Amino acid sequence: MMTLFISAAEYDYHTLVKVAEMAGLHGIIGFHETEDGYLLSFPDGEEAPTLMNLYKSYLRDLENNIWVH
């Protein structure tokens, strides 16, 4: 299983879930709260790095969209 750490200082849980929905990954990745953020777990397999990169690209797109306007 591949995991991605996201700091709670940068994003809240609802934003992370919304990004998963936008990327078509809702129900595919898992969200686990930690003391200072969230661990997102991606399913094992060859597609895990691709799914993680897809998620990160949607997160960047959201970030860029917020800061541009």
PDB file of N, CA, C and O in Angstrom:
ATOM      1  N   MET A   1       0.841  -1.172   0.000  1.00  0.00           N
ATOM      2  CA  MET A   1       0.000   0.000   0.000  1.00  0.00           C
ATOM      3  C   MET A   1       0.893   1.246   0.000  1.00  0.00           C
ATOM      4  O   MET A   1       1.846   1.336   0.747  1.00  0.00           O
ATOM      5  N   MET A   2       0.571   2.186  -0.869  1.00  0.00           N
ATOM      6  CA  MET A   2       1.293   3.454  -0.906  1.00  0.00           C
ATOM      7  C   MET A   2       0.498   4.490  -0.116  1.00  0.00           C
ATOM      8  O   MET A   2      -0.729   4.515  -0.183  1.00  0.00           O
ATOM      9  N   THR A   3       1.211   5.318   0.628  1.00  0.00           N
ATOM     10  CA  THR A   3       0.536   6.354   1.407  1.00  0.00           C
ATOM     11  C   THR A   3       1.107   7.724   1.072  1.00  0.00           C
ATOM     12  O   THR A   3       2.257   7.862   0.677  1.00  0.00           O
ATOM     13  N   LEU A   4       0.277   8.716   1.255  1.00  0.00           N
ATOM     14  CA  LEU A   4       0.640  10.105   1.027  1.00  0.00           C
ATOM     15  C   LEU A   4       0.232  10.880   2.272  1.00  0.00           C
ATOM     16  O   LEU A   4      -0.918  10.797   2.710  1.00  0.00           O
ATOM     17  N   PHE A   5       1.169  11.636   2.856  1.00  0.00           N
ATOM     18  CA  PHE A   5       0.856  12.446   4.031  1.00  0.00           C
ATOM     19  C   PHE A   5       0.475  13.847   3.582  1.00  0.00           C
ATOM     20  O   PHE A   5       1.164  14.457   2.765  1.00  0.00           O
ATOM     21  N   ILE A   6      -0.611  14.361   4.114  1.00  0.00           N
ATOM     22  CA  ILE A   6      -1.062  15.723   3.856  1.00  0.00           C
ATOM     23  C   ILE A   6      -1.198  16.419   5.209  1.00  0.00           C
ATOM     24  O   ILE A   6      -1.883  15.938   6.105  1.00  0.00           O
ATOM     25  N   SER A   7      -0.539  17.551   5.353  1.00  0.00           N
ATOM     26  CA  SER A   7      -0.566  18.302   6.600  1.00  0.00           C
ATOM     27  C   SER A   7      -1.931  18.944   6.822  1.00  0.00           C
ATOM     28  O   SER A   7      -2.514  19.527   5.903  1.00  0.00           O
ATOM     29  N   ALA A   8      -2.416  18.866   8.044  1.00  0.00           N
ATOM     30  CA  ALA A   8      -3.682  19.503   8.402  1.00  0.00           C
ATOM     31  C   ALA A   8      -3.563  21.021   8.361  1.00  0.00           C
ATOM     32  O   ALA A   8      -4.566  21.720   8.250  1.00  0.00           O
ATOM     33  N   ALA A   9      -2.345  21.533   8.432  1.00  0.00           N
ATOM     34  CA  ALA A   9      -2.141  22.975   8.340  1.00  0.00           C
ATOM     35  C   ALA A   9      -2.373  23.478   6.911  1.00  0.00           C
ATOM     36  O   ALA A   9      -2.655  24.656   6.703  1.00  0.00           O
ATOM     37  N   GLU A  10      -2.264  22.569   5.937  1.00  0.00           N
ATOM     38  CA  GLU A  10      -2.437  22.955   4.538  1.00  0.00           C
ATOM     39  C   GLU A  10      -3.856  22.705   4.023  1.00  0.00           C
ATOM     40  O   GLU A  10      -4.386  23.492   3.248  1.00  0.00           O
ATOM     41  N   TYR A  11      -4.452  21.571   4.411  1.00  0.00           N
ATOM     42  CA  TYR A  11      -5.763  21.191   3.887  1.00  0.00           C
ATOM     43  C   TYR A  11      -6.620  20.589   4.980  1.00  0.00           C
ATOM     44  O   TYR A  11      -6.113  19.921   5.873  1.00  0.00           O
ATOM     45  N   ASP A  12      -7.915  20.801   4.854  1.00  0.00           N
ATOM     46  CA  ASP A  12      -8.824  20.145   5.793  1.00  0.00           C
ATOM     47  C   ASP A  12      -9.376  18.864   5.158  1.00  0.00           C
ATOM     48  O   ASP A  12      -9.236  18.636   3.954  1.00  0.00           O
ATOM     49  N   TYR A  13      -9.979  18.049   5.979  1.00  0.00           N
ATOM     50  CA  TYR A  13     -10.477  16.742   5.550  1.00  0.00           C
ATOM     51  C   TYR A  13     -11.475  16.861   4.399  1.00  0.00           C
ATOM     52  O   TYR A  13     -11.420  16.110   3.430  1.00  0.00           O
ATOM     53  N   HIS A  14     -12.393  17.811   4.495  1.00  0.00           N
ATOM     54  CA  HIS A  14     -13.440  17.943   3.486  1.00  0.00           C
ATOM     55  C   HIS A  14     -12.862  18.297   2.116  1.00  0.00           C
ATOM     56  O   HIS A  14     -13.353  17.815   1.094  1.00  0.00           O
ATOM     57  N   THR A  15     -11.819  19.105   2.098  1.00  0.00           N
ATOM     58  CA  THR A  15     -11.153  19.445   0.837  1.00  0.00           C
ATOM     59  C   THR A  15     -10.512  18.208   0.235  1.00  0.00           C
ATOM     60  O   THR A  15     -10.616  17.972  -0.974  1.00  0.00           O
ATOM     61  N   LEU A  16      -9.864  17.412   1.066  1.00  0.00           N
ATOM     62  CA  LEU A  16      -9.211  16.199   0.572  1.00  0.00           C
ATOM     63  C   LEU A  16     -10.218  15.217  -0.007  1.00  0.00           C
ATOM     64  O   LEU A  16      -9.968  14.596  -1.046  1.00  0.00           O
ATOM     65  N   VAL A  17     -11.371  15.092   0.632  1.00  0.00           N
ATOM     66  CA  VAL A  17     -12.413  14.205   0.127  1.00  0.00           C
ATOM     67  C   VAL A  17     -12.965  14.750  -1.189  1.00  0.00           C
ATOM     68  O   VAL A  17     -13.193  14.001  -2.140  1.00  0.00           O
ATOM     69  N   LYS A  18     -13.170  16.056  -1.266  1.00  0.00           N
ATOM     70  CA  LYS A  18     -13.688  16.670  -2.497  1.00  0.00           C
ATOM     71  C   LYS A  18     -12.720  16.447  -3.651  1.00  0.00           C
ATOM     72  O   LYS A  18     -13.152  16.137  -4.774  1.00  0.00           O
ATOM     73  N   VAL A  19     -11.434  16.576  -3.412  1.00  0.00           N
ATOM     74  CA  VAL A  19     -10.437  16.336  -4.458  1.00  0.00           C
ATOM     75  C   VAL A  19     -10.496  14.878  -4.913  1.00  0.00           C
ATOM     76  O   VAL A  19     -10.410  14.594  -6.108  1.00  0.00           O
ATOM     77  N   ALA A  20     -10.676  13.958  -3.969  1.00  0.00           N
ATOM     78  CA  ALA A  20     -10.803  12.542  -4.329  1.00  0.00           C
ATOM     79  C   ALA A  20     -12.022  12.328  -5.232  1.00  0.00           C
ATOM     80  O   ALA A  20     -11.954  11.582  -6.211  1.00  0.00           O
ATOM     81  N   GLU A  21     -13.117  12.990  -4.927  1.00  0.00           N
ATOM     82  CA  GLU A  21     -14.316  12.886  -5.756  1.00  0.00           C
ATOM     83  C   GLU A  21     -14.061  13.452  -7.146  1.00  0.00           C
ATOM     84  O   GLU A  21     -14.435  12.851  -8.156  1.00  0.00           O
ATOM     85  N   MET A  22     -13.409  14.611  -7.218  1.00  0.00           N
ATOM     86  CA  MET A  22     -13.118  15.246  -8.499  1.00  0.00           C
ATOM     87  C   MET A  22     -12.209  14.363  -9.358  1.00  0.00           C
ATOM     88  O   MET A  22     -12.356  14.330 -10.584  1.00  0.00           O
ATOM     89  N   ALA A  23     -11.287  13.654  -8.727  1.00  0.00           N
ATOM     90  CA  ALA A  23     -10.341  12.805  -9.445  1.00  0.00           C
ATOM     91  C   ALA A  23     -10.925  11.422  -9.744  1.00  0.00           C
ATOM     92  O   ALA A  23     -10.254  10.595 -10.366  1.00  0.00           O
ATOM     93  N   GLY A  24     -12.137  11.166  -9.292  1.00  0.00           N
ATOM     94  CA  GLY A  24     -12.757   9.863  -9.505  1.00  0.00           C
ATOM     95  C   GLY A  24     -12.170   8.784  -8.613  1.00  0.00           C
ATOM     96  O   GLY A  24     -12.226   7.599  -8.941  1.00  0.00           O
ATOM     97  N   LEU A  25     -11.617   9.188  -7.464  1.00  0.00           N
ATOM     98  CA  LEU A  25     -10.957   8.241  -6.564  1.00  0.00           C
ATOM     99  C   LEU A  25     -11.702   8.029  -5.258  1.00  0.00           C
ATOM    100  O   LEU A  25     -11.218   7.320  -4.380  1.00  0.00           O
ATOM    101  N   HIS A  26     -12.872   8.621  -5.107  1.00  0.00           N
ATOM    102  CA  HIS A  26     -13.646   8.448  -3.875  1.00  0.00           C
ATOM    103  C   HIS A  26     -14.035   6.978  -3.740  1.00  0.00           C
ATOM    104  O   HIS A  26     -14.548   6.372  -4.668  1.00  0.00           O
ATOM    105  N   GLY A  27     -13.757   6.391  -2.612  1.00  0.00           N
ATOM    106  CA  GLY A  27     -14.031   4.986  -2.382  1.00  0.00           C
ATOM    107  C   GLY A  27     -12.879   4.082  -2.788  1.00  0.00           C
ATOM    108  O   GLY A  27     -12.889   2.898  -2.494  1.00  0.00           O
ATOM    109  N   ILE A  28     -11.888   4.644  -3.461  1.00  0.00           N
ATOM    110  CA  ILE A  28     -10.718   3.879  -3.881  1.00  0.00           C
ATOM    111  C   ILE A  28      -9.563   4.112  -2.925  1.00  0.00           C
ATOM    112  O   ILE A  28      -8.819   3.201  -2.597  1.00  0.00           O
ATOM    113  N   ILE A  29      -9.425   5.371  -2.472  1.00  0.00           N
ATOM    114  CA  ILE A  29      -8.348   5.681  -1.527  1.00  0.00           C
ATOM    115  C   ILE A  29      -8.932   5.794  -0.122  1.00  0.00           C
ATOM    116  O   ILE A  29     -10.110   6.094   0.049  1.00  0.00           O
ATOM    117  N   GLY A  30      -8.087   5.544   0.864  1.00  0.00           N
ATOM    118  CA  GLY A  30      -8.513   5.622   2.255  1.00  0.00           C
ATOM    119  C   GLY A  30      -7.947   6.860   2.927  1.00  0.00           C
ATOM    120  O   GLY A  30      -6.849   7.309   2.596  1.00  0.00           O
ATOM    121  N   PHE A  31      -8.691   7.421   3.849  1.00  0.00           N
ATOM    122  CA  PHE A  31      -8.273   8.597   4.607  1.00  0.00           C
ATOM    123  C   PHE A  31      -8.117   8.205   6.064  1.00  0.00           C
ATOM    124  O   PHE A  31      -9.035   7.654   6.661  1.00  0.00           O
ATOM    125  N   HIS A  32      -6.962   8.502   6.625  1.00  0.00           N
ATOM    126  CA  HIS A  32      -6.675   8.158   8.007  1.00  0.00           C
ATOM    127  C   HIS A  32      -6.130   9.396   8.710  1.00  0.00           C
ATOM    128  O   HIS A  32      -5.117   9.949   8.293  1.00  0.00           O
ATOM    129  N   GLU A  33      -6.820   9.832   9.743  1.00  0.00           N
ATOM    130  CA  GLU A  33      -6.402  11.022  10.475  1.00  0.00           C
ATOM    131  C   GLU A  33      -5.202  10.696  11.359  1.00  0.00           C
ATOM    132  O   GLU A  33      -5.155   9.645  12.002  1.00  0.00           O
ATOM    133  N   THR A  34      -4.220  11.590  11.366  1.00  0.00           N
ATOM    134  CA  THR A  34      -3.064  11.469  12.243  1.00  0.00           C
ATOM    135  C   THR A  34      -3.059  12.672  13.177  1.00  0.00           C
ATOM    136  O   THR A  34      -3.934  13.529  13.090  1.00  0.00           O
ATOM    137  N   GLU A  35      -2.078  12.737  14.029  1.00  0.00           N
ATOM    138  CA  GLU A  35      -2.000  13.838  14.994  1.00  0.00           C
ATOM    139  C   GLU A  35      -1.921  15.205  14.318  1.00  0.00           C
ATOM    140  O   GLU A  35      -2.500  16.174  14.788  1.00  0.00           O
ATOM    141  N   ASP A  36      -1.201  15.290  13.210  1.00  0.00           N
ATOM    142  CA  ASP A  36      -0.996  16.586  12.568  1.00  0.00           C
ATOM    143  C   ASP A  36      -1.368  16.608  11.090  1.00  0.00           C
ATOM    144  O   ASP A  36      -0.936  17.489  10.346  1.00  0.00           O
ATOM    145  N   GLY A  37      -2.177  15.655  10.658  1.00  0.00           N
ATOM    146  CA  GLY A  37      -2.571  15.646   9.258  1.00  0.00           C
ATOM    147  C   GLY A  37      -3.359  14.409   8.898  1.00  0.00           C
ATOM    148  O   GLY A  37      -4.062  13.831   9.731  1.00  0.00           O
ATOM    149  N   TYR A  38      -3.212  14.009   7.652  1.00  0.00           N
ATOM    150  CA  TYR A  38      -3.965  12.877   7.121  1.00  0.00           C
ATOM    151  C   TYR A  38      -3.045  11.993   6.294  1.00  0.00           C
ATOM    152  O   TYR A  38      -2.191  12.491   5.569  1.00  0.00           O
ATOM    153  N   LEU A  39      -3.235  10.708   6.412  1.00  0.00           N
ATOM    154  CA  LEU A  39      -2.567   9.745   5.544  1.00  0.00           C
ATOM    155  C   LEU A  39      -3.593   9.257   4.548  1.00  0.00           C
ATOM    156  O   LEU A  39      -4.670   8.813   4.935  1.00  0.00           O
ATOM    157  N   LEU A  40      -3.266   9.370   3.295  1.00  0.00           N
ATOM    158  CA  LEU A  40      -4.128   8.861   2.244  1.00  0.00           C
ATOM    159  C   LEU A  40      -3.491   7.577   1.747  1.00  0.00           C
ATOM    160  O   LEU A  40      -2.312   7.567   1.383  1.00  0.00           O
ATOM    161  N   SER A  41      -4.239   6.495   1.750  1.00  0.00           N
ATOM    162  CA  SER A  41      -3.691   5.221   1.308  1.00  0.00           C
ATOM    163  C   SER A  41      -4.286   4.857  -0.046  1.00  0.00           C
ATOM    164  O   SER A  41      -5.484   4.982  -0.274  1.00  0.00           O
ATOM    165  N   PHE A  42      -3.401   4.438  -0.922  1.00  0.00           N
ATOM    166  CA  PHE A  42      -3.763   4.061  -2.276  1.00  0.00           C
ATOM    167  C   PHE A  42      -3.618   2.551  -2.399  1.00  0.00           C
ATOM    168  O   PHE A  42      -2.704   1.965  -1.830  1.00  0.00           O
ATOM    169  N   PRO A  43      -4.497   1.912  -3.172  1.00  0.00           N
ATOM    170  CA  PRO A  43      -4.470   0.447  -3.263  1.00  0.00           C
ATOM    171  C   PRO A  43      -3.167  -0.062  -3.864  1.00  0.00           C
ATOM    172  O   PRO A  43      -2.534   0.607  -4.679  1.00  0.00           O
ATOM    173  N   ASP A  44      -2.785  -1.262  -3.423  1.00  0.00           N
ATOM    174  CA  ASP A  44      -1.596  -1.911  -3.969  1.00  0.00           C
ATOM    175  C   ASP A  44      -1.784  -2.174  -5.458  1.00  0.00           C
ATOM    176  O   ASP A  44      -2.897  -2.340  -5.937  1.00  0.00           O
ATOM    177  N   GLY A  45      -0.669  -2.218  -6.139  1.00  0.00           N
ATOM    178  CA  GLY A  45      -0.718  -2.555  -7.556  1.00  0.00           C
ATOM    179  C   GLY A  45       0.073  -1.579  -8.396  1.00  0.00           C
ATOM    180  O   GLY A  45       0.574  -0.564  -7.912  1.00  0.00           O
ATOM    181  N   GLU A  46       0.162  -1.910  -9.647  1.00  0.00           N
ATOM    182  CA  GLU A  46       0.928  -1.089 -10.583  1.00  0.00           C
ATOM    183  C   GLU A  46       0.362   0.312 -10.730  1.00  0.00           C
ATOM    184  O   GLU A  46       1.092   1.248 -11.025  1.00  0.00           O
ATOM    185  N   GLU A  47      -0.941   0.461 -10.531  1.00  0.00           N
ATOM    186  CA  GLU A  47      -1.590   1.749 -10.729  1.00  0.00           C
ATOM    187  C   GLU A  47      -1.415   2.707  -9.554  1.00  0.00           C
ATOM    188  O   GLU A  47      -1.739   3.888  -9.678  1.00  0.00           O
ATOM    189  N   ALA A  48      -0.922   2.244  -8.429  1.00  0.00           N
ATOM    190  CA  ALA A  48      -0.827   3.087  -7.235  1.00  0.00           C
ATOM    191  C   ALA A  48      -0.066   4.388  -7.487  1.00  0.00           C
ATOM    192  O   ALA A  48      -0.567   5.463  -7.135  1.00  0.00           O
ATOM    193  N   PRO A  49       1.129   4.356  -8.088  1.00  0.00           N
ATOM    194  CA  PRO A  49       1.831   5.623  -8.339  1.00  0.00           C
ATOM    195  C   PRO A  49       1.051   6.556  -9.272  1.00  0.00           C
ATOM    196  O   PRO A  49       1.023   7.772  -9.064  1.00  0.00           O
ATOM    197  N   THR A  50       0.381   5.972 -10.256  1.00  0.00           N
ATOM    198  CA  THR A  50      -0.413   6.777 -11.191  1.00  0.00           C
ATOM    199  C   THR A  50      -1.592   7.419 -10.469  1.00  0.00           C
ATOM    200  O   THR A  50      -1.883   8.601 -10.677  1.00  0.00           O
ATOM    201  N   LEU A  51      -2.269   6.652  -9.619  1.00  0.00           N
ATOM    202  CA  LEU A  51      -3.402   7.197  -8.862  1.00  0.00           C
ATOM    203  C   LEU A  51      -2.947   8.295  -7.906  1.00  0.00           C
ATOM    204  O   LEU A  51      -3.620   9.316  -7.760  1.00  0.00           O
ATOM    205  N   MET A  52      -1.799   8.091  -7.271  1.00  0.00           N
ATOM    206  CA  MET A  52      -1.269   9.094  -6.354  1.00  0.00           C
ATOM    207  C   MET A  52      -0.933  10.378  -7.117  1.00  0.00           C
ATOM    208  O   MET A  52      -1.256  11.482  -6.664  1.00  0.00           O
ATOM    209  N   ASN A  53      -0.315  10.245  -8.270  1.00  0.00           N
ATOM    210  CA  ASN A  53       0.022  11.420  -9.080  1.00  0.00           C
ATOM    211  C   ASN A  53      -1.233  12.130  -9.581  1.00  0.00           C
ATOM    212  O   ASN A  53      -1.280  13.357  -9.631  1.00  0.00           O
ATOM    213  N   LEU A  54      -2.254  11.353  -9.936  1.00  0.00           N
ATOM    214  CA  LEU A  54      -3.520  11.938 -10.353  1.00  0.00           C
ATOM    215  C   LEU A  54      -4.132  12.755  -9.219  1.00  0.00           C
ATOM    216  O   LEU A  54      -4.558  13.893  -9.417  1.00  0.00           O
ATOM    217  N   TYR A  55      -4.132  12.186  -8.028  1.00  0.00           N
ATOM    218  CA  TYR A  55      -4.680  12.891  -6.867  1.00  0.00           C
ATOM    219  C   TYR A  55      -3.908  14.187  -6.619  1.00  0.00           C
ATOM    220  O   TYR A  55      -4.503  15.249  -6.432  1.00  0.00           O
ATOM    221  N   LYS A  56      -2.577  14.101  -6.635  1.00  0.00           N
ATOM    222  CA  LYS A  56      -1.758  15.289  -6.388  1.00  0.00           C
ATOM    223  C   LYS A  56      -1.971  16.349  -7.466  1.00  0.00           C
ATOM    224  O   LYS A  56      -1.984  17.543  -7.164  1.00  0.00           O
ATOM    225  N   SER A  57      -2.186  15.927  -8.704  1.00  0.00           N
ATOM    226  CA  SER A  57      -2.414  16.906  -9.775  1.00  0.00           C
ATOM    227  C   SER A  57      -3.748  17.627  -9.573  1.00  0.00           C
ATOM    228  O   SER A  57      -3.845  18.831  -9.790  1.00  0.00           O
ATOM    229  N   TYR A  58      -4.781  16.905  -9.135  1.00  0.00           N
ATOM    230  CA  TYR A  58      -6.065  17.546  -8.851  1.00  0.00           C
ATOM    231  C   TYR A  58      -5.941  18.500  -7.655  1.00  0.00           C
ATOM    232  O   TYR A  58      -6.548  19.567  -7.643  1.00  0.00           O
ATOM    233  N   LEU A  59      -5.149  18.123  -6.677  1.00  0.00           N
ATOM    234  CA  LEU A  59      -4.930  18.991  -5.518  1.00  0.00           C
ATOM    235  C   LEU A  59      -4.218  20.273  -5.955  1.00  0.00           C
ATOM    236  O   LEU A  59      -4.599  21.373  -5.546  1.00  0.00           O
ATOM    237  N   ARG A  60      -3.207  20.144  -6.805  1.00  0.00           N
ATOM    238  CA  ARG A  60      -2.497  21.323  -7.333  1.00  0.00           C
ATOM    239  C   ARG A  60      -3.435  22.186  -8.167  1.00  0.00           C
ATOM    240  O   ARG A  60      -3.409  23.418  -8.076  1.00  0.00           O
ATOM    241  N   ASP A  61      -4.257  21.545  -9.016  1.00  0.00           N
ATOM    242  CA  ASP A  61      -5.196  22.299  -9.840  1.00  0.00           C
ATOM    243  C   ASP A  61      -6.166  23.098  -8.981  1.00  0.00           C
ATOM    244  O   ASP A  61      -6.448  24.261  -9.270  1.00  0.00           O
ATOM    245  N   LEU A  62      -6.660  22.489  -7.923  1.00  0.00           N
ATOM    246  CA  LEU A  62      -7.560  23.179  -7.015  1.00  0.00           C
ATOM    247  C   LEU A  62      -6.844  24.360  -6.365  1.00  0.00           C
ATOM    248  O   LEU A  62      -7.355  25.469  -6.303  1.00  0.00           O
ATOM    249  N   GLU A  63      -5.629  24.113  -5.914  1.00  0.00           N
ATOM    250  CA  GLU A  63      -4.820  25.160  -5.285  1.00  0.00           C
ATOM    251  C   GLU A  63      -4.576  26.316  -6.249  1.00  0.00           C
ATOM    252  O   GLU A  63      -4.751  27.481  -5.895  1.00  0.00           O
ATOM    253  N   ASN A  64      -4.200  25.998  -7.482  1.00  0.00           N
ATOM    254  CA  ASN A  64      -3.948  27.036  -8.478  1.00  0.00           C
ATOM    255  C   ASN A  64      -5.214  27.809  -8.803  1.00  0.00           C
ATOM    256  O   ASN A  64      -5.193  29.031  -8.975  1.00  0.00           O
ATOM    257  N   ASN A  65      -6.341  27.127  -8.870  1.00  0.00           N
ATOM    258  CA  ASN A  65      -7.603  27.769  -9.171  1.00  0.00           C
ATOM    259  C   ASN A  65      -8.000  28.742  -8.063  1.00  0.00           C
ATOM    260  O   ASN A  65      -8.498  29.820  -8.327  1.00  0.00           O
ATOM    261  N   ILE A  66      -7.765  28.351  -6.829  1.00  0.00           N
ATOM    262  CA  ILE A  66      -8.100  29.214  -5.693  1.00  0.00           C
ATOM    263  C   ILE A  66      -7.244  30.473  -5.705  1.00  0.00           C
ATOM    264  O   ILE A  66      -7.736  31.581  -5.526  1.00  0.00           O
ATOM    265  N   TRP A  67      -5.956  30.332  -5.933  1.00  0.00           N
ATOM    266  CA  TRP A  67      -5.040  31.458  -5.849  1.00  0.00           C
ATOM    267  C   TRP A  67      -5.080  32.354  -7.080  1.00  0.00           C
ATOM    268  O   TRP A  67      -4.711  33.508  -7.011  1.00  0.00           O
ATOM    269  N   VAL A  68      -5.555  31.874  -8.205  1.00  0.00           N
ATOM    270  CA  VAL A  68      -5.611  32.675  -9.421  1.00  0.00           C
ATOM    271  C   VAL A  68      -6.755  33.673  -9.352  1.00  0.00           C
ATOM    272  O   VAL A  68      -6.663  34.777  -9.859  1.00  0.00           O
ATOM    273  N   HIS A  69      -7.845  33.292  -8.706  1.00  0.00           N
ATOM    274  CA  HIS A  69      -9.035  34.159  -8.711  1.00  0.00           C
ATOM    275  C   HIS A  69      -9.073  35.048  -7.519  1.00  0.00           C
ATOM    276  O   HIS A  69      -8.781  35.059  -6.525  1.00  0.00           O
TER     277      HIS A  69
END
